[in-house]
PDB file of C-alpha atoms in Angstrom:
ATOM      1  CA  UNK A 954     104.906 114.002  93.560  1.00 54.00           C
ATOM      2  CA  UNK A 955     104.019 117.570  93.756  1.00 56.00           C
ATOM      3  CA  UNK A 956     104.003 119.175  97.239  1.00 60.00           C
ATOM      4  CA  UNK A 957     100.104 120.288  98.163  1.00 69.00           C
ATOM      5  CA  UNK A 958      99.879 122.651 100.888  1.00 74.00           C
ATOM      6  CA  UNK A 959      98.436 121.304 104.155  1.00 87.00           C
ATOM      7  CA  UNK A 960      98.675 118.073 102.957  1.00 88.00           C
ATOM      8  CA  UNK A 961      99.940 114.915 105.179  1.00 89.00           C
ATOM      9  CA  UNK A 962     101.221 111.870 103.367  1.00 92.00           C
ATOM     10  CA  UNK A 963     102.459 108.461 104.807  1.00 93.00           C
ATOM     11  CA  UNK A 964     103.045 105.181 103.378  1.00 96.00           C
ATOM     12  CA  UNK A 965     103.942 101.948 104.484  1.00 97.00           C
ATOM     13  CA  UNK A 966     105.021  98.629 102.367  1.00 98.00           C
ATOM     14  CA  UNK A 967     103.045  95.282 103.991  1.00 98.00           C
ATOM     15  CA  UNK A 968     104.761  91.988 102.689  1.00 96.00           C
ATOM     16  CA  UNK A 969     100.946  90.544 101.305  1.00 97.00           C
ATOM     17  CA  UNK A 970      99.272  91.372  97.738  1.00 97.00           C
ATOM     18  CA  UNK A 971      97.425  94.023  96.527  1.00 98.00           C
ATOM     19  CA  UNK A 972      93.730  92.389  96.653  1.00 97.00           C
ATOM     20  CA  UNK A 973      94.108  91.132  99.757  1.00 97.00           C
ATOM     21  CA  UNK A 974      95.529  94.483 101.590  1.00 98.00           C
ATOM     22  CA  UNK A 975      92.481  95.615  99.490  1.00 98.00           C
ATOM     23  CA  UNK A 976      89.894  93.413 100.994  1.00 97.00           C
ATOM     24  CA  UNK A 977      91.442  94.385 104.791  1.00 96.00           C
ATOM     25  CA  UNK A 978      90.665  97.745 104.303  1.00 95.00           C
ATOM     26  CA  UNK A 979      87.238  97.344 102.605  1.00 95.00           C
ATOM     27  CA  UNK A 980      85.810  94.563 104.468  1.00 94.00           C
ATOM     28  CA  UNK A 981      84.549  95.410 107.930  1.00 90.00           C
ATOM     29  CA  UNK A 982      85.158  92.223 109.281  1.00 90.00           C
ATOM     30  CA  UNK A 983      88.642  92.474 108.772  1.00 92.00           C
ATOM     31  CA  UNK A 984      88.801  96.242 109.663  1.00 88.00           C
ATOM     32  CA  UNK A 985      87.614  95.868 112.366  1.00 85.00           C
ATOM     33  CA  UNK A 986      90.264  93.834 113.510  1.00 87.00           C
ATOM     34  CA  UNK A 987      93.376  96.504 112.910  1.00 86.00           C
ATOM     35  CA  UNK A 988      91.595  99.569 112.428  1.00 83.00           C
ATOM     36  CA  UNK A 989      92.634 102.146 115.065  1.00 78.00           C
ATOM     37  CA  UNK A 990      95.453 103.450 116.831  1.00 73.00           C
ATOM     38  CA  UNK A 991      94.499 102.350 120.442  1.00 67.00           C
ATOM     39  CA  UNK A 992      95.147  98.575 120.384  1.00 68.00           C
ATOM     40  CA  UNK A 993      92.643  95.261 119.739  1.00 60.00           C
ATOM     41  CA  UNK A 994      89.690  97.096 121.336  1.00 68.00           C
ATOM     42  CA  UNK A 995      86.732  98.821 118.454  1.00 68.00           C
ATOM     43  CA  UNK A 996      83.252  98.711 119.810  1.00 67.00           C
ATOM     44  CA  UNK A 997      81.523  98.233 116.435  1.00 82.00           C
ATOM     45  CA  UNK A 998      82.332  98.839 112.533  1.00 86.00           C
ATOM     46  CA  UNK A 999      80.205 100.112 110.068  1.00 90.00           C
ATOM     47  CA  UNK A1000      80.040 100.347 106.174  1.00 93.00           C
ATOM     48  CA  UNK A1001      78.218 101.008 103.627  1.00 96.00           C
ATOM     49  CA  UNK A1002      81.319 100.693 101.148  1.00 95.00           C
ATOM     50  CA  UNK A1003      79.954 102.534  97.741  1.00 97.00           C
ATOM     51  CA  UNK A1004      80.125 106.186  96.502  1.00 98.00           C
ATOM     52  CA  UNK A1005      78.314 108.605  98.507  1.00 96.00           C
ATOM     53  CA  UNK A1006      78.484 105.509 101.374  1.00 95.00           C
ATOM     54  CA  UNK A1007      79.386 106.047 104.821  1.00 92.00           C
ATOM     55  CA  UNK A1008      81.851 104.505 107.672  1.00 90.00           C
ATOM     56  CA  UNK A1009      81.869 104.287 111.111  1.00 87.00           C
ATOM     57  CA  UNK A1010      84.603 102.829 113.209  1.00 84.00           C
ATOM     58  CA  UNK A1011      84.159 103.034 117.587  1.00 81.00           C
ATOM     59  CA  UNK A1012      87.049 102.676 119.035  1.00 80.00           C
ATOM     60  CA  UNK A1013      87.714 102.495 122.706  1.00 78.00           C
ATOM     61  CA  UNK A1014      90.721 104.677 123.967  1.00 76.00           C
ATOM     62  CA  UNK A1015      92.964 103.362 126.939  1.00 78.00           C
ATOM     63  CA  UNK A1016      91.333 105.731 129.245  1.00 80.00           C
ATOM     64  CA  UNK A1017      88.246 103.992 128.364  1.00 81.00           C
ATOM     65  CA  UNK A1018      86.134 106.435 126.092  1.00 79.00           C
ATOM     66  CA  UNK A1019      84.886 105.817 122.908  1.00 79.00           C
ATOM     67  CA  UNK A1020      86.671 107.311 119.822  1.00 76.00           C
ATOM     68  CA  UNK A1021      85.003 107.798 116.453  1.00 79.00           C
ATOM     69  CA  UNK A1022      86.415 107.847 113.243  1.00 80.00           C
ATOM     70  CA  UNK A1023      83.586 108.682 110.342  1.00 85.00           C
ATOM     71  CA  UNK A1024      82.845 109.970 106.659  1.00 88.00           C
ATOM     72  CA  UNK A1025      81.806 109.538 103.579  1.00 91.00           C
ATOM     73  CA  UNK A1026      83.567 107.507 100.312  1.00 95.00           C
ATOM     74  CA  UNK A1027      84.128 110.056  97.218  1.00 96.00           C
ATOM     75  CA  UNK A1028      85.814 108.053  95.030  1.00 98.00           C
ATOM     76  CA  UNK A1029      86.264 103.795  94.751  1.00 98.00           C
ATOM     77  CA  UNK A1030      88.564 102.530  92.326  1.00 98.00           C
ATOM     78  CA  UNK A1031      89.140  98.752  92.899  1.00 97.00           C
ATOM     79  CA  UNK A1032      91.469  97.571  93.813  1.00 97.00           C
ATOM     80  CA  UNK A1033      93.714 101.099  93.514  1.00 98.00           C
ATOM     81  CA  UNK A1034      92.699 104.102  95.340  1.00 98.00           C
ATOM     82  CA  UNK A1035      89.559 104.854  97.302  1.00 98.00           C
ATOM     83  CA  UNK A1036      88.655 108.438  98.632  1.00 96.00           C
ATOM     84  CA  UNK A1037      86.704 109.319 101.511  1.00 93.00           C
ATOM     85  CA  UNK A1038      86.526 112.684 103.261  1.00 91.00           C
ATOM     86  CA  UNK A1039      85.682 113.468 107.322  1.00 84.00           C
ATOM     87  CA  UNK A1040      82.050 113.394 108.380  1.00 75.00           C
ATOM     88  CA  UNK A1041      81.272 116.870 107.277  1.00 64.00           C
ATOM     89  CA  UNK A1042      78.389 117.479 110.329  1.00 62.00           C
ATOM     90  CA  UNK A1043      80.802 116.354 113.005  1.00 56.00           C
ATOM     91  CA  UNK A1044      81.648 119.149 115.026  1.00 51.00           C
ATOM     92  CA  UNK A1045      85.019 118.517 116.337  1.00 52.00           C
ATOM     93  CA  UNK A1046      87.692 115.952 114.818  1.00 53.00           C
ATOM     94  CA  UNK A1047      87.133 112.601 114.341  1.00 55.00           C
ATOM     95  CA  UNK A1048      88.826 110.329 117.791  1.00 51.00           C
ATOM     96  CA  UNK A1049      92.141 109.890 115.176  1.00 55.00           C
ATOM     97  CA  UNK A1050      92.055 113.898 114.606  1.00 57.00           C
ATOM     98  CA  UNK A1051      90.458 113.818 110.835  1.00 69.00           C
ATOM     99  CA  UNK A1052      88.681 117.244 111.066  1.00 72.00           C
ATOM    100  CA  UNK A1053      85.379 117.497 108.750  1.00 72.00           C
ATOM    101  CA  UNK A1054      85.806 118.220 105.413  1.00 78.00           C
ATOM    102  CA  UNK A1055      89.286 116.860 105.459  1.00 87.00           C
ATOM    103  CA  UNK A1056      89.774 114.238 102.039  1.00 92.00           C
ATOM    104  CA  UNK A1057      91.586 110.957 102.567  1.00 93.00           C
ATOM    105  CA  UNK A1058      92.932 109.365  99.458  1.00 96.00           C
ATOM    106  CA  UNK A1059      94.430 105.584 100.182  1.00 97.00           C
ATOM    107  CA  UNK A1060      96.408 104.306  97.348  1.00 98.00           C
ATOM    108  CA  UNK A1061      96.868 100.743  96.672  1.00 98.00           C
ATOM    109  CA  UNK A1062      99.947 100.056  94.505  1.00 98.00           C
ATOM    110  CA  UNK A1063     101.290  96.492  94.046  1.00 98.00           C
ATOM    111  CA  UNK A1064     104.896  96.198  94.060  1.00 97.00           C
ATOM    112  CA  UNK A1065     107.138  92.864  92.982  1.00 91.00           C
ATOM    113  CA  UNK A1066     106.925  89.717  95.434  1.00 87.00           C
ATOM    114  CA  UNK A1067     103.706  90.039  95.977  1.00 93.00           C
ATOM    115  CA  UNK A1068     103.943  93.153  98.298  1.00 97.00           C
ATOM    116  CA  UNK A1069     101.805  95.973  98.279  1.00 98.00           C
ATOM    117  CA  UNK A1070     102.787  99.803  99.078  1.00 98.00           C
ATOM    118  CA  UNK A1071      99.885 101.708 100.799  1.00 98.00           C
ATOM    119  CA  UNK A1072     100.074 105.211 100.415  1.00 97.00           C
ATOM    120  CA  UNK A1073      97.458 107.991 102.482  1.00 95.00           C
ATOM    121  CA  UNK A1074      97.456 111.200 101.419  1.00 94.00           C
ATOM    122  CA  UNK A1075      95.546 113.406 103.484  1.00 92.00           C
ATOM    123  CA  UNK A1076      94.009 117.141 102.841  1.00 93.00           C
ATOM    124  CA  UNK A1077      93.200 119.693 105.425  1.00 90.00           C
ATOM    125  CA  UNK A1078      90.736 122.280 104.663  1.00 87.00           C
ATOM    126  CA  UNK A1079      93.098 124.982 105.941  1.00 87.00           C
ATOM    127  CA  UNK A1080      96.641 125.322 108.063  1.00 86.00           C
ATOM    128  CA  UNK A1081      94.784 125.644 110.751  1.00 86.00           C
ATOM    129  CA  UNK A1082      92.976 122.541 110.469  1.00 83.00           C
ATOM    130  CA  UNK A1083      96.326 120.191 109.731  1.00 85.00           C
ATOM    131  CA  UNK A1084      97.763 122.089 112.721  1.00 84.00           C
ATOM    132  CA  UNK A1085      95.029 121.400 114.963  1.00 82.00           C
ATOM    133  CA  UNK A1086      94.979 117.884 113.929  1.00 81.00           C
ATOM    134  CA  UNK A1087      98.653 116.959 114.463  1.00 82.00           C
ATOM    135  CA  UNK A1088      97.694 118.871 118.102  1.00 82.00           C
ATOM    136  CA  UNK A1089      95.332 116.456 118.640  1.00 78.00           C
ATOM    137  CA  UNK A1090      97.775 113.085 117.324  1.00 79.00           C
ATOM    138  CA  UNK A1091      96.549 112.741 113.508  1.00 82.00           C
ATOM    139  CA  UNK A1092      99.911 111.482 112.633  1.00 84.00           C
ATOM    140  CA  UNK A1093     100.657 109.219 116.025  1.00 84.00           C
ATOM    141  CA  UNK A1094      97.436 107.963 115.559  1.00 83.00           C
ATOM    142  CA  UNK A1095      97.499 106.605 111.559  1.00 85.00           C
ATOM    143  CA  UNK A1096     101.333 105.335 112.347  1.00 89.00           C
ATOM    144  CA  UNK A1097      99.787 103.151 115.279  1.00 87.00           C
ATOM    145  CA  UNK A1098      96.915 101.811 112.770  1.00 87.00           C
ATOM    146  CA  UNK A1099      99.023 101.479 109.856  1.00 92.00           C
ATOM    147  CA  UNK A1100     101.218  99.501 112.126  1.00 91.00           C
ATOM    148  CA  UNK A1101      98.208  97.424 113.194  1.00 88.00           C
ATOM    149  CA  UNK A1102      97.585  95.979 109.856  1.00 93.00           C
ATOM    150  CA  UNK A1103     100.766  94.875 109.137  1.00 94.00           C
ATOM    151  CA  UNK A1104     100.686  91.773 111.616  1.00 94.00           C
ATOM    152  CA  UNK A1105      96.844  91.243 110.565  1.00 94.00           C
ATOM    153  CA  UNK A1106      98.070  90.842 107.215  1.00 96.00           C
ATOM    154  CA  UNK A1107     100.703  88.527 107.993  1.00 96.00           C
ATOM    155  CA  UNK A1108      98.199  86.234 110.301  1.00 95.00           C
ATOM    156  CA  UNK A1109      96.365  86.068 106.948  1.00 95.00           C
ATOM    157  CA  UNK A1110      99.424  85.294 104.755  1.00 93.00           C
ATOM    158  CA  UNK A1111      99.823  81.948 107.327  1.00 92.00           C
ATOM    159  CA  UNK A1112      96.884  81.234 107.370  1.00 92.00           C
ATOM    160  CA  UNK A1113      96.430  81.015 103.883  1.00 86.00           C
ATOM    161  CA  UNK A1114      99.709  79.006 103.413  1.00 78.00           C
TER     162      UNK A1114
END
């Protein structure tokens, strides 16, 4: 893959197929359950998942405030890629450090055994916008909720079984 310029990519490989890593990430019942870097705790999930629909995710930090993550979906491809880019009237980063205006792209690619590679690719207006979000823990903060999911999606694999 070509290298973009201010562009942060990360990826992670959950042992669960495609459509149902799919439905975790596009139903806000089950978002709401792994979505953000600060632990169990999100104060309310909303989404209007469509083009040109919006997302809201409050998520209480340890210190106690509440953290937003917001914006608006681009582009939905079931059950391979959505794209969604920072509330573009916020005026400071989002509580994960998504500045407005940046573009998210998550990739859905299934792999062999019924496990499913997620890939996020995200775009910062300018340097100093990636810059200012790894400052404030853009990177930290997707590892932790990437690493949320995984044991969500396992519950569900169990459960299922």
């Amino acid at each position: 893959m070509p290298i973009i310029p201010n562009e942060l990519r990360m990826s992670r490989v959950y042992n669960a197929p495609r459509p149902l890593v799919w439905k975790v990430w596009t139903d806000p019942e089950h978002l709401k359950q792994w979505w953000g870097p600060f632990g169990p705790e999100r104060t309310s999930c909303m989404m209007d998942f469509r083009v040109g629909g919006e997302f809201r995710v409050l998520m209480k930090t340890p210190e106690g405030e509440v953290a937003p993550a917001a914006g608006e979906f681009l582009e939905i491809v079931e059950p391979e890629r959505i794209v969604y880019e920072g509330e573009p009237q916020a005026p400071t980063a989002c509580g994960c450090g998504l500045p407005p205006k940046s573009r998210v792209t998550v990739l859905f690619e299934a792999l062999a055994a019924a496990k499913t590679r997620l890939v996020i690719e995200t775009v910062f207006p300018d340097a100093d916008a990636l810059e200012a979000a790894n400052a404030s823990g853009f990177s930290a903060s997707w590892n932790r909720t990437l690493d949320e999911m995984g044991p969500y999606l396992e519950r569900l694999m169990e459960e299922s079984r």
